Amino acid sequence: MSETPAPYGSGAGGAAPAPRRVRIPHLMELKERGERWAMLTAYEQYAAEIFDRAGIPVLLVGDSASNNVYGNATSLPVTVDELIPLARAVVRSARRALVVADLPFGSYQASPEQAFLTSARFMKEAGAHAVKLEGGRPVLPAIAKLVESGVPVMGHLGFTPQSEHALGGYRVQGRESDAAKRLVEDALAVQDAGAFAVVLEMVPAAVAQEVTATLRVPTIGIGAGPHCDAQVLVWQDFAGLRTGPMPRFVKQYANLASVLDEAAQAFARDVVEGTFPGDEHSF
Ligand SMILES: Nc1nc(=O)c2c([nH]1)NC[C@@H]1CN(c3ccc(C(=O)N[C@@H](CCC(=O)O)C(=O)O)cc3)CN21
Ligand SMILES: CC(C)C(=O)C(=O)O
Ligand SMILES: [Mg+2]
C-alpha cells in the first residue's frame, strides 16, 4: 500500500505509461492542416522534462550549447564529444518530444562519410532521433547520404551561425532579390535531398513566407517572421535566463535570471545571518 516515491530523474509521470513519441510524418500532417508548432532548444534534464510536459513536440540540442552552456562566445568551438552527453540527457528526459541533435562546426562539412559517422555517434551514443546541419548546396551530398542511411535530417538556411565569419557577422540573409531567389532554391534543394524540415534564421518575413509556401516540408523560423510552419528559440533567451543584449527576434516569456538572482541573494543572506538551516532542515 505504501507509495514508493519516484526516484530523482524518473520524470514527472512516475509509473504513467510512456506517451507516444512525436514522429516525423506527424510534422508533415501539421503542415497540411496549417497547424503551427514550437521548437525549443534543450541541453539538460529539467529543461527537457518541462518543455516535453508542456507539449513542445521537437527539442533541439543546439550547437548553441557552445555559448549557452559551455561559456564560449560563439557556437564555433563546441565539439561532438561535448554535445553527445547533453543530447543523451535530453533523450533520457523527454518522453514525447522528437529530439534533434545539431551537428557542430567541423563535424560534417568534410564529406558525406564524415557527416554519417558523426550522426551515427549522436544516434548510437545519445539516442538522438534526427540531426540538423547548416547550409545549402555544399551539404546536399551529406544530406542525401544521411537520409539514404536512415538518419532523418533537419536543414538550416539563412543566417547560419557556424559561418558567421564568412557572412560578416549576425546579419539578415536574403534581403536582395537575387539572394532571396537563391534562398528559395537552396530550400527546395535541401528538401529534395531528403530533409524533413528546414530552419530559416534571420530572413525577411516575405522570403520565409515564400519558402514556406514552396516547400512540402515544414519551415521553422527564428527571426524569420510569422509565416513559417513552426518557430524556434534558444531556451535561455525565451526564459530570460541569459542577460545582456538579446537579438531582436527573441521574446522573453519569463525572467529566470532575476528569479535566481533573488534566490541566490536570499540564500547567501540567510547563511550569513544564521537563519538557514533552521530546525526543520536539521537532524
Ligand atoms: N542564446 C543564443 N540565442 C540564439 O538565438 C543563438 C545563439 N545563442 N547561439 C547561436 C546562434 C547565434 N545567433 C544569433 C546571435 C546574435 C544575434 C544578434 O545579435 N542579432 C542582432 C543584430 C542583427 C543585425 O545586426 O542585423 C539583432 O538585433 O537581432 C543574432 C543571432 C542565433 N543563435
Ligand atoms: C537556434 C537554433 C536553430 C540552433 O541552431 C541552435 O540553437 O544551435
Ligand atoms: Mg545551431
mmCIF file of C-alpha atoms and ligand atoms in Angstrom:
data_model
loop_
_atom_site.group_PDB
_atom_site.id
_atom_site.type_symbol
_atom_site.label_atom_id
_atom_site.label_comp_id
_atom_site.label_asym_id
_atom_site.label_seq_id
_atom_site.Cartn_x
_atom_site.Cartn_y
_atom_site.Cartn_z
ATOM 1 C CA MET A 1 0.000 0.000 0.000
ATOM 2 C CA SER A 2 2.849 2.426 0.740
ATOM 3 C CA GLU A 3 3.735 4.538 -2.244
ATOM 4 C CA THR A 4 7.317 4.447 -3.322
ATOM 5 C CA PRO A 5 8.426 7.924 -4.315
ATOM 6 C CA ALA A 6 9.638 8.189 -7.876
ATOM 7 C CA PRO A 7 13.421 8.241 -7.996
ATOM 8 C CA TYR A 8 15.078 11.503 -8.924
ATOM 9 C CA GLY A 9 15.255 11.868 -12.670
ATOM 10 C CA SER A 10 12.422 9.498 -13.403
ATOM 11 C CA GLY A 11 10.303 12.361 -14.698
ATOM 12 C CA ALA A 12 7.009 13.749 -13.516
ATOM 13 C CA GLY A 13 4.801 10.856 -14.538
ATOM 14 C CA GLY A 14 6.361 8.117 -12.401
ATOM 15 C CA ALA A 15 4.581 4.925 -13.436
ATOM 16 C CA ALA A 16 2.391 6.595 -16.072
ATOM 17 C CA PRO A 17 2.573 4.870 -19.463
ATOM 18 C CA ALA A 18 5.033 6.432 -21.868
ATOM 19 C CA PRO A 19 3.188 8.782 -24.236
ATOM 20 C CA ARG A 20 3.611 8.212 -27.921
ATOM 21 C CA ARG A 21 6.736 9.761 -29.379
ATOM 22 C CA VAL A 22 6.188 12.523 -31.922
ATOM 23 C CA ARG A 23 7.086 11.122 -35.338
ATOM 24 C CA ILE A 24 8.263 12.985 -38.419
ATOM 25 C CA PRO A 25 5.139 12.212 -40.549
ATOM 26 C CA HIS A 26 3.116 13.982 -37.833
ATOM 27 C CA LEU A 27 5.039 17.212 -38.562
ATOM 28 C CA MET A 28 4.057 16.922 -42.247
ATOM 29 C CA GLU A 29 0.413 16.396 -41.223
ATOM 30 C CA LEU A 30 0.536 19.542 -39.102
ATOM 31 C CA LYS A 31 1.760 21.471 -42.142
ATOM 32 C CA GLU A 32 -1.016 20.033 -44.329
ATOM 33 C CA ARG A 33 -3.560 21.071 -41.693
ATOM 34 C CA GLY A 34 -1.997 24.543 -41.340
ATOM 35 C CA GLU A 35 -1.256 23.954 -37.643
ATOM 36 C CA ARG A 36 1.789 25.757 -36.268
ATOM 37 C CA TRP A 37 4.109 24.358 -33.615
ATOM 38 C CA ALA A 38 7.006 25.409 -31.423
ATOM 39 C CA MET A 39 10.524 24.069 -31.033
ATOM 40 C CA LEU A 40 12.890 24.936 -28.172
ATOM 41 C CA THR A 41 16.488 24.114 -27.561
ATOM 42 C CA ALA A 42 17.278 21.917 -24.548
ATOM 43 C CA TYR A 43 20.624 20.795 -23.211
ATOM 44 C CA GLU A 44 19.801 19.059 -19.931
ATOM 45 C CA GLN A 45 17.325 17.145 -17.844
ATOM 46 C CA TYR A 46 14.941 19.611 -16.212
ATOM 47 C CA ALA A 47 14.507 21.924 -19.167
ATOM 48 C CA ALA A 48 13.855 18.877 -21.368
ATOM 49 C CA GLU A 49 11.308 17.453 -18.881
ATOM 50 C CA ILE A 50 9.475 20.757 -18.549
ATOM 51 C CA PHE A 51 9.298 21.537 -22.273
ATOM 52 C CA ASP A 52 8.289 17.949 -23.037
ATOM 53 C CA ARG A 53 5.498 18.129 -20.443
ATOM 54 C CA ALA A 54 4.389 21.472 -21.934
ATOM 55 C CA GLY A 55 3.834 19.675 -25.221
ATOM 56 C CA ILE A 56 6.691 21.143 -27.255
ATOM 57 C CA PRO A 57 6.884 18.479 -29.986
ATOM 58 C CA VAL A 58 10.516 18.936 -31.051
ATOM 59 C CA LEU A 59 13.548 19.660 -28.865
ATOM 60 C CA LEU A 60 16.829 20.744 -30.433
ATOM 61 C CA VAL A 61 20.125 20.036 -28.706
ATOM 62 C CA GLY A 62 21.692 23.051 -30.376
ATOM 63 C CA ASP A 63 25.340 23.696 -31.005
ATOM 64 C CA SER A 64 24.280 26.924 -29.264
ATOM 65 C CA ALA A 65 25.215 24.930 -26.129
ATOM 66 C CA SER A 66 28.610 26.372 -27.008
ATOM 67 C CA ASN A 67 27.617 29.863 -25.881
ATOM 68 C CA ASN A 68 24.726 28.922 -23.574
ATOM 69 C CA VAL A 69 26.222 26.014 -21.601
ATOM 70 C CA TYR A 70 29.969 25.923 -22.165
ATOM 71 C CA GLY A 71 30.726 29.639 -21.860
ATOM 72 C CA ASN A 72 32.148 30.230 -25.329
ATOM 73 C CA ALA A 73 31.457 33.463 -27.222
ATOM 74 C CA THR A 74 30.119 31.725 -30.345
ATOM 75 C CA SER A 75 28.854 28.330 -31.463
ATOM 76 C CA LEU A 76 32.090 27.527 -33.297
ATOM 77 C CA PRO A 77 34.240 25.870 -30.591
ATOM 78 C CA VAL A 78 31.798 23.245 -29.281
ATOM 79 C CA THR A 79 32.706 19.623 -30.100
ATOM 80 C CA VAL A 80 30.829 16.402 -30.778
ATOM 81 C CA ASP A 81 32.270 14.972 -27.543
ATOM 82 C CA GLU A 82 30.820 17.925 -25.619
ATOM 83 C CA LEU A 83 27.373 17.724 -27.236
ATOM 84 C CA ILE A 84 26.776 13.964 -27.025
ATOM 85 C CA PRO A 85 26.315 13.837 -23.231
ATOM 86 C CA LEU A 86 23.873 16.768 -23.429
ATOM 87 C CA ALA A 87 21.898 15.067 -26.202
ATOM 88 C CA ARG A 88 21.822 11.848 -24.150
ATOM 89 C CA ALA A 89 20.396 13.740 -21.153
ATOM 90 C CA VAL A 90 17.664 15.318 -23.300
ATOM 91 C CA VAL A 91 16.733 11.986 -24.919
ATOM 92 C CA ARG A 92 16.506 10.337 -21.479
ATOM 93 C CA SER A 93 14.357 13.184 -20.132
ATOM 94 C CA ALA A 94 11.905 13.797 -22.981
ATOM 95 C CA ARG A 95 9.180 11.166 -23.129
ATOM 96 C CA ARG A 96 7.240 12.519 -26.078
ATOM 97 C CA ALA A 97 9.312 15.074 -27.992
ATOM 98 C CA LEU A 98 11.378 14.272 -31.045
ATOM 99 C CA VAL A 99 14.989 15.080 -30.149
ATOM 100 C CA VAL A 100 17.180 16.610 -32.858
ATOM 101 C CA ALA A 101 20.957 16.860 -32.390
ATOM 102 C CA ASP A 102 22.705 19.817 -34.044
ATOM 103 C CA LEU A 103 25.931 18.741 -35.766
ATOM 104 C CA PRO A 104 28.688 21.145 -34.661
ATOM 105 C CA PHE A 105 31.042 23.051 -36.942
ATOM 106 C CA GLY A 106 33.690 20.787 -38.468
ATOM 107 C CA SER A 107 31.833 17.541 -37.800
ATOM 108 C CA TYR A 108 30.078 17.153 -41.179
ATOM 109 C CA GLN A 109 31.442 19.592 -43.785
ATOM 110 C CA ALA A 110 34.428 17.464 -44.828
ATOM 111 C CA SER A 111 32.432 14.725 -46.581
ATOM 112 C CA PRO A 112 29.167 12.793 -46.564
ATOM 113 C CA GLU A 113 31.079 9.989 -44.828
ATOM 114 C CA GLN A 114 32.140 12.334 -42.018
ATOM 115 C CA ALA A 115 28.544 13.557 -41.708
ATOM 116 C CA PHE A 116 27.315 9.966 -41.463
ATOM 117 C CA LEU A 117 29.923 8.878 -38.884
ATOM 118 C CA THR A 118 29.159 11.932 -36.718
ATOM 119 C CA SER A 119 25.401 11.385 -36.994
ATOM 120 C CA ALA A 120 25.787 7.694 -36.150
ATOM 121 C CA ARG A 121 27.566 8.709 -32.945
ATOM 122 C CA PHE A 122 24.683 11.017 -31.957
ATOM 123 C CA MET A 123 22.172 8.244 -32.671
ATOM 124 C CA LYS A 124 24.080 5.374 -31.025
ATOM 125 C CA GLU A 125 25.675 7.165 -28.065
ATOM 126 C CA ALA A 126 22.906 9.686 -27.306
ATOM 127 C CA GLY A 127 19.807 8.110 -28.856
ATOM 128 C CA ALA A 128 19.080 11.214 -30.950
ATOM 129 C CA HIS A 129 16.146 10.775 -33.317
ATOM 130 C CA ALA A 130 17.418 13.134 -36.025
ATOM 131 C CA VAL A 131 20.257 15.533 -36.773
ATOM 132 C CA LYS A 132 20.426 19.116 -38.012
ATOM 133 C CA LEU A 133 23.130 20.652 -40.173
ATOM 134 C CA GLU A 134 23.672 24.088 -41.672
ATOM 135 C CA GLY A 135 23.954 25.110 -45.296
ATOM 136 C CA GLY A 136 22.646 24.660 -48.803
ATOM 137 C CA ARG A 137 24.381 23.414 -51.926
ATOM 138 C CA PRO A 138 27.685 22.354 -50.290
ATOM 139 C CA VAL A 139 25.928 19.941 -47.895
ATOM 140 C CA LEU A 140 23.408 18.387 -50.310
ATOM 141 C CA PRO A 141 25.500 15.195 -50.777
ATOM 142 C CA ALA A 142 25.779 14.863 -46.992
ATOM 143 C CA ILE A 143 22.016 15.263 -46.536
ATOM 144 C CA ALA A 144 21.354 12.655 -49.250
ATOM 145 C CA LYS A 145 23.855 10.206 -47.719
ATOM 146 C CA LEU A 146 22.331 10.584 -44.249
ATOM 147 C CA VAL A 147 18.758 10.180 -45.445
ATOM 148 C CA GLU A 148 19.675 7.105 -47.543
ATOM 149 C CA SER A 149 21.337 5.672 -44.440
ATOM 150 C CA GLY A 150 18.298 6.148 -42.213
ATOM 151 C CA VAL A 151 19.220 9.401 -40.500
ATOM 152 C CA PRO A 152 16.421 11.999 -40.549
ATOM 153 C CA VAL A 153 17.887 15.431 -41.362
ATOM 154 C CA MET A 154 16.723 18.943 -40.496
ATOM 155 C CA GLY A 155 18.273 21.676 -42.668
ATOM 156 C CA HIS A 156 19.205 25.225 -41.625
ATOM 157 C CA LEU A 157 19.384 28.168 -44.071
ATOM 158 C CA GLY A 158 19.550 31.943 -43.941
ATOM 159 C CA PHE A 159 21.898 33.161 -41.228
ATOM 160 C CA THR A 160 23.927 30.076 -40.364
ATOM 161 C CA PRO A 161 25.898 30.857 -37.187
ATOM 162 C CA GLN A 162 28.692 28.374 -37.970
ATOM 163 C CA SER A 163 29.541 30.624 -40.959
ATOM 164 C CA GLU A 164 29.308 33.901 -39.037
ATOM 165 C CA HIS A 165 32.840 34.960 -40.010
ATOM 166 C CA ALA A 166 32.218 34.218 -43.683
ATOM 167 C CA LEU A 167 28.848 36.010 -43.518
ATOM 168 C CA GLY A 168 30.380 39.060 -41.809
ATOM 169 C CA GLY A 169 28.522 38.840 -38.503
ATOM 170 C CA TYR A 170 24.928 38.461 -37.339
ATOM 171 C CA ARG A 171 23.012 39.771 -40.337
ATOM 172 C CA VAL A 172 19.706 39.168 -42.017
ATOM 173 C CA GLN A 173 20.174 36.977 -45.133
ATOM 174 C CA GLY A 174 18.216 37.042 -48.390
ATOM 175 C CA ARG A 175 17.386 40.755 -48.422
ATOM 176 C CA GLU A 176 18.339 41.378 -52.069
ATOM 177 C CA SER A 177 16.117 39.784 -54.676
ATOM 178 C CA ASP A 178 18.874 37.517 -56.051
ATOM 179 C CA ALA A 179 19.773 36.365 -52.517
ATOM 180 C CA ALA A 180 16.079 35.723 -51.838
ATOM 181 C CA LYS A 181 15.840 33.680 -55.036
ATOM 182 C CA ARG A 182 18.916 31.657 -54.026
ATOM 183 C CA LEU A 183 17.410 31.011 -50.598
ATOM 184 C CA VAL A 184 14.225 29.596 -52.126
ATOM 185 C CA GLU A 185 16.313 27.421 -54.485
ATOM 186 C CA ASP A 186 18.522 26.214 -51.623
ATOM 187 C CA ALA A 187 15.472 25.366 -49.515
ATOM 188 C CA LEU A 188 13.992 23.331 -52.371
ATOM 189 C CA ALA A 189 17.327 21.560 -52.903
ATOM 190 C CA VAL A 190 17.636 20.746 -49.187
ATOM 191 C CA GLN A 191 14.081 19.367 -49.241
ATOM 192 C CA ASP A 192 14.768 17.368 -52.420
ATOM 193 C CA ALA A 193 17.934 15.912 -50.859
ATOM 194 C CA GLY A 194 15.589 14.462 -48.230
ATOM 195 C CA ALA A 195 15.426 16.889 -45.297
ATOM 196 C CA PHE A 196 12.223 16.606 -43.228
ATOM 197 C CA ALA A 197 12.215 20.269 -42.119
ATOM 198 C CA VAL A 198 14.247 23.440 -42.649
ATOM 199 C CA VAL A 199 15.194 26.096 -40.082
ATOM 200 C CA LEU A 200 15.157 29.632 -41.527
ATOM 201 C CA GLU A 201 17.227 32.010 -39.415
ATOM 202 C CA MET A 202 17.125 35.798 -39.812
ATOM 203 C CA VAL A 203 15.496 36.078 -43.217
ATOM 204 C CA PRO A 204 12.876 38.671 -44.247
ATOM 205 C CA ALA A 205 9.337 37.587 -43.365
ATOM 206 C CA ALA A 206 8.234 37.777 -47.018
ATOM 207 C CA VAL A 207 11.080 35.477 -48.114
ATOM 208 C CA ALA A 208 10.323 32.973 -45.343
ATOM 209 C CA GLN A 209 6.670 33.124 -46.404
ATOM 210 C CA GLU A 210 7.624 32.218 -49.966
ATOM 211 C CA VAL A 211 9.861 29.355 -48.824
ATOM 212 C CA THR A 212 7.082 28.091 -46.554
ATOM 213 C CA ALA A 213 4.553 28.165 -49.395
ATOM 214 C CA THR A 214 7.017 26.449 -51.772
ATOM 215 C CA LEU A 215 8.151 23.590 -49.546
ATOM 216 C CA ARG A 216 6.214 20.426 -48.763
ATOM 217 C CA VAL A 217 8.213 20.039 -45.511
ATOM 218 C CA PRO A 218 7.813 22.420 -42.555
ATOM 219 C CA THR A 219 9.848 25.591 -42.140
ATOM 220 C CA ILE A 220 10.963 26.530 -38.622
ATOM 221 C CA GLY A 221 11.648 30.237 -38.204
ATOM 222 C CA ILE A 222 13.931 32.157 -35.904
ATOM 223 C CA GLY A 223 13.875 35.809 -36.840
ATOM 224 C CA ALA A 224 12.022 34.769 -39.996
ATOM 225 C CA GLY A 225 8.591 36.296 -39.443
ATOM 226 C CA PRO A 226 5.167 34.848 -38.656
ATOM 227 C CA HIS A 227 4.516 32.789 -41.786
ATOM 228 C CA CYS A 228 6.746 29.800 -41.002
ATOM 229 C CA ASP A 229 5.151 26.480 -40.060
ATOM 230 C CA ALA A 230 6.991 26.486 -36.718
ATOM 231 C CA GLN A 231 9.108 28.790 -34.564
ATOM 232 C CA VAL A 232 12.232 28.061 -32.528
ATOM 233 C CA LEU A 233 14.011 29.971 -29.759
ATOM 234 C CA VAL A 234 17.021 29.214 -27.609
ATOM 235 C CA TRP A 235 15.593 28.369 -24.196
ATOM 236 C CA GLN A 236 17.887 30.605 -22.145
ATOM 237 C CA ASP A 237 16.668 33.516 -24.318
ATOM 238 C CA PHE A 238 12.916 32.818 -24.172
ATOM 239 C CA ALA A 239 13.073 32.173 -20.416
ATOM 240 C CA GLY A 240 15.236 35.199 -19.625
ATOM 241 C CA LEU A 241 17.995 33.142 -18.037
ATOM 242 C CA ARG A 242 20.564 34.814 -20.227
ATOM 243 C CA THR A 243 21.113 38.504 -19.551
ATOM 244 C CA GLY A 244 22.590 41.145 -21.804
ATOM 245 C CA PRO A 245 21.528 42.279 -25.250
ATOM 246 C CA MET A 246 19.132 39.898 -26.974
ATOM 247 C CA PRO A 247 18.669 39.512 -30.720
ATOM 248 C CA ARG A 248 15.578 41.360 -31.912
ATOM 249 C CA PHE A 249 13.797 38.080 -32.749
ATOM 250 C CA VAL A 250 13.711 36.979 -29.085
ATOM 251 C CA LYS A 251 10.560 37.315 -26.994
ATOM 252 C CA GLN A 252 11.155 36.786 -23.282
ATOM 253 C CA TYR A 253 8.416 34.686 -21.686
ATOM 254 C CA ALA A 254 9.928 34.641 -18.186
ATOM 255 C CA ASN A 255 12.708 36.276 -16.240
ATOM 256 C CA LEU A 256 14.579 33.364 -14.691
ATOM 257 C CA ALA A 257 17.739 35.402 -14.219
ATOM 258 C CA SER A 258 16.023 37.771 -11.780
ATOM 259 C CA VAL A 259 14.276 34.862 -10.001
ATOM 260 C CA LEU A 260 17.647 33.157 -9.460
ATOM 261 C CA ASP A 261 19.407 36.431 -8.583
ATOM 262 C CA GLU A 262 16.937 36.985 -5.769
ATOM 263 C CA ALA A 263 17.064 33.349 -4.642
ATOM 264 C CA ALA A 264 20.877 33.304 -4.526
ATOM 265 C CA GLN A 265 20.999 36.587 -2.613
ATOM 266 C CA ALA A 266 18.360 35.375 -0.129
ATOM 267 C CA PHE A 267 20.222 32.094 0.447
ATOM 268 C CA ALA A 268 23.539 33.873 0.944
ATOM 269 C CA ARG A 269 21.908 36.342 3.366
ATOM 270 C CA ASP A 270 20.222 33.561 5.376
ATOM 271 C CA VAL A 271 23.516 31.687 5.735
ATOM 272 C CA VAL A 272 25.442 34.811 6.709
ATOM 273 C CA GLU A 273 22.731 35.737 9.248
ATOM 274 C CA GLY A 274 22.404 32.174 10.572
ATOM 275 C CA THR A 275 18.709 31.798 9.701
ATOM 276 C CA PHE A 276 19.386 28.824 7.417
ATOM 277 C CA PRO A 277 19.411 25.955 8.172
ATOM 278 C CA GLY A 278 16.520 26.042 10.654
ATOM 279 C CA ASP A 279 15.365 23.282 12.971
ATOM 280 C CA GLU A 280 13.214 21.847 10.199
ATOM 281 C CA HIS A 281 16.269 21.379 7.991
ATOM 282 C CA SER A 282 18.406 19.841 10.743
ATOM 283 C CA PHE A 283 18.679 16.328 12.212
HETATM 284 N N1 LIG B 1 21.462 32.461 -26.824
HETATM 285 C C1 LIG B 1 21.515 32.302 -28.168
HETATM 286 N N2 LIG B 1 20.464 32.668 -28.913
HETATM 287 C C2 LIG B 1 20.496 32.494 -30.261
HETATM 288 O O1 LIG B 1 19.480 32.823 -30.923
HETATM 289 C C3 LIG B 1 21.650 31.901 -30.850
HETATM 290 C C4 LIG B 1 22.721 31.537 -30.018
HETATM 291 N N3 LIG B 1 22.624 31.754 -28.675
HETATM 292 N N4 LIG B 1 23.860 30.972 -30.487
HETATM 293 C C5 LIG B 1 23.901 30.545 -31.863
HETATM 294 C C6 LIG B 1 23.156 31.465 -32.723
HETATM 295 C C7 LIG B 1 23.726 32.844 -32.860
HETATM 296 N N5 LIG B 1 22.552 33.616 -33.155
HETATM 297 C C8 LIG B 1 22.468 34.994 -33.112
HETATM 298 C C9 LIG B 1 23.242 35.693 -32.241
HETATM 299 C C10 LIG B 1 23.152 37.070 -32.159
HETATM 300 C C11 LIG B 1 22.304 37.762 -32.990
HETATM 301 C C12 LIG B 1 22.252 39.253 -32.895
HETATM 302 O O2 LIG B 1 22.973 39.853 -32.146
HETATM 303 N N6 LIG B 1 21.362 39.900 -33.643
HETATM 304 C C13 LIG B 1 21.164 41.345 -33.562
HETATM 305 C C14 LIG B 1 21.849 42.059 -34.672
HETATM 306 C C15 LIG B 1 21.226 41.871 -36.030
HETATM 307 C C16 LIG B 1 21.829 42.750 -37.108
HETATM 308 O O3 LIG B 1 22.832 43.410 -36.862
HETATM 309 O O4 LIG B 1 21.225 42.745 -38.188
HETATM 310 C C17 LIG B 1 19.664 41.613 -33.526
HETATM 311 O O5 LIG B 1 19.294 42.693 -33.086
HETATM 312 O O6 LIG B 1 18.900 40.739 -33.918
HETATM 313 C C18 LIG B 1 21.513 37.050 -33.859
HETATM 314 C C19 LIG B 1 21.589 35.651 -33.924
HETATM 315 C C20 LIG B 1 21.371 32.791 -33.087
HETATM 316 N N7 LIG B 1 21.790 31.702 -32.229
HETATM 317 C C1 LIG B 2 18.776 28.480 -32.905
HETATM 318 C C2 LIG B 2 18.766 27.070 -33.382
HETATM 319 C C3 LIG B 2 18.050 26.917 -34.681
HETATM 320 C C4 LIG B 2 20.148 26.463 -33.431
HETATM 321 O O1 LIG B 2 20.675 26.099 -34.447
HETATM 322 C C5 LIG B 2 20.871 26.299 -32.161
HETATM 323 O O2 LIG B 2 20.310 26.588 -31.090
HETATM 324 O O3 LIG B 2 22.033 25.875 -32.212
HETATM 325 MG MG MG B 3 22.700 25.551 -34.198
#
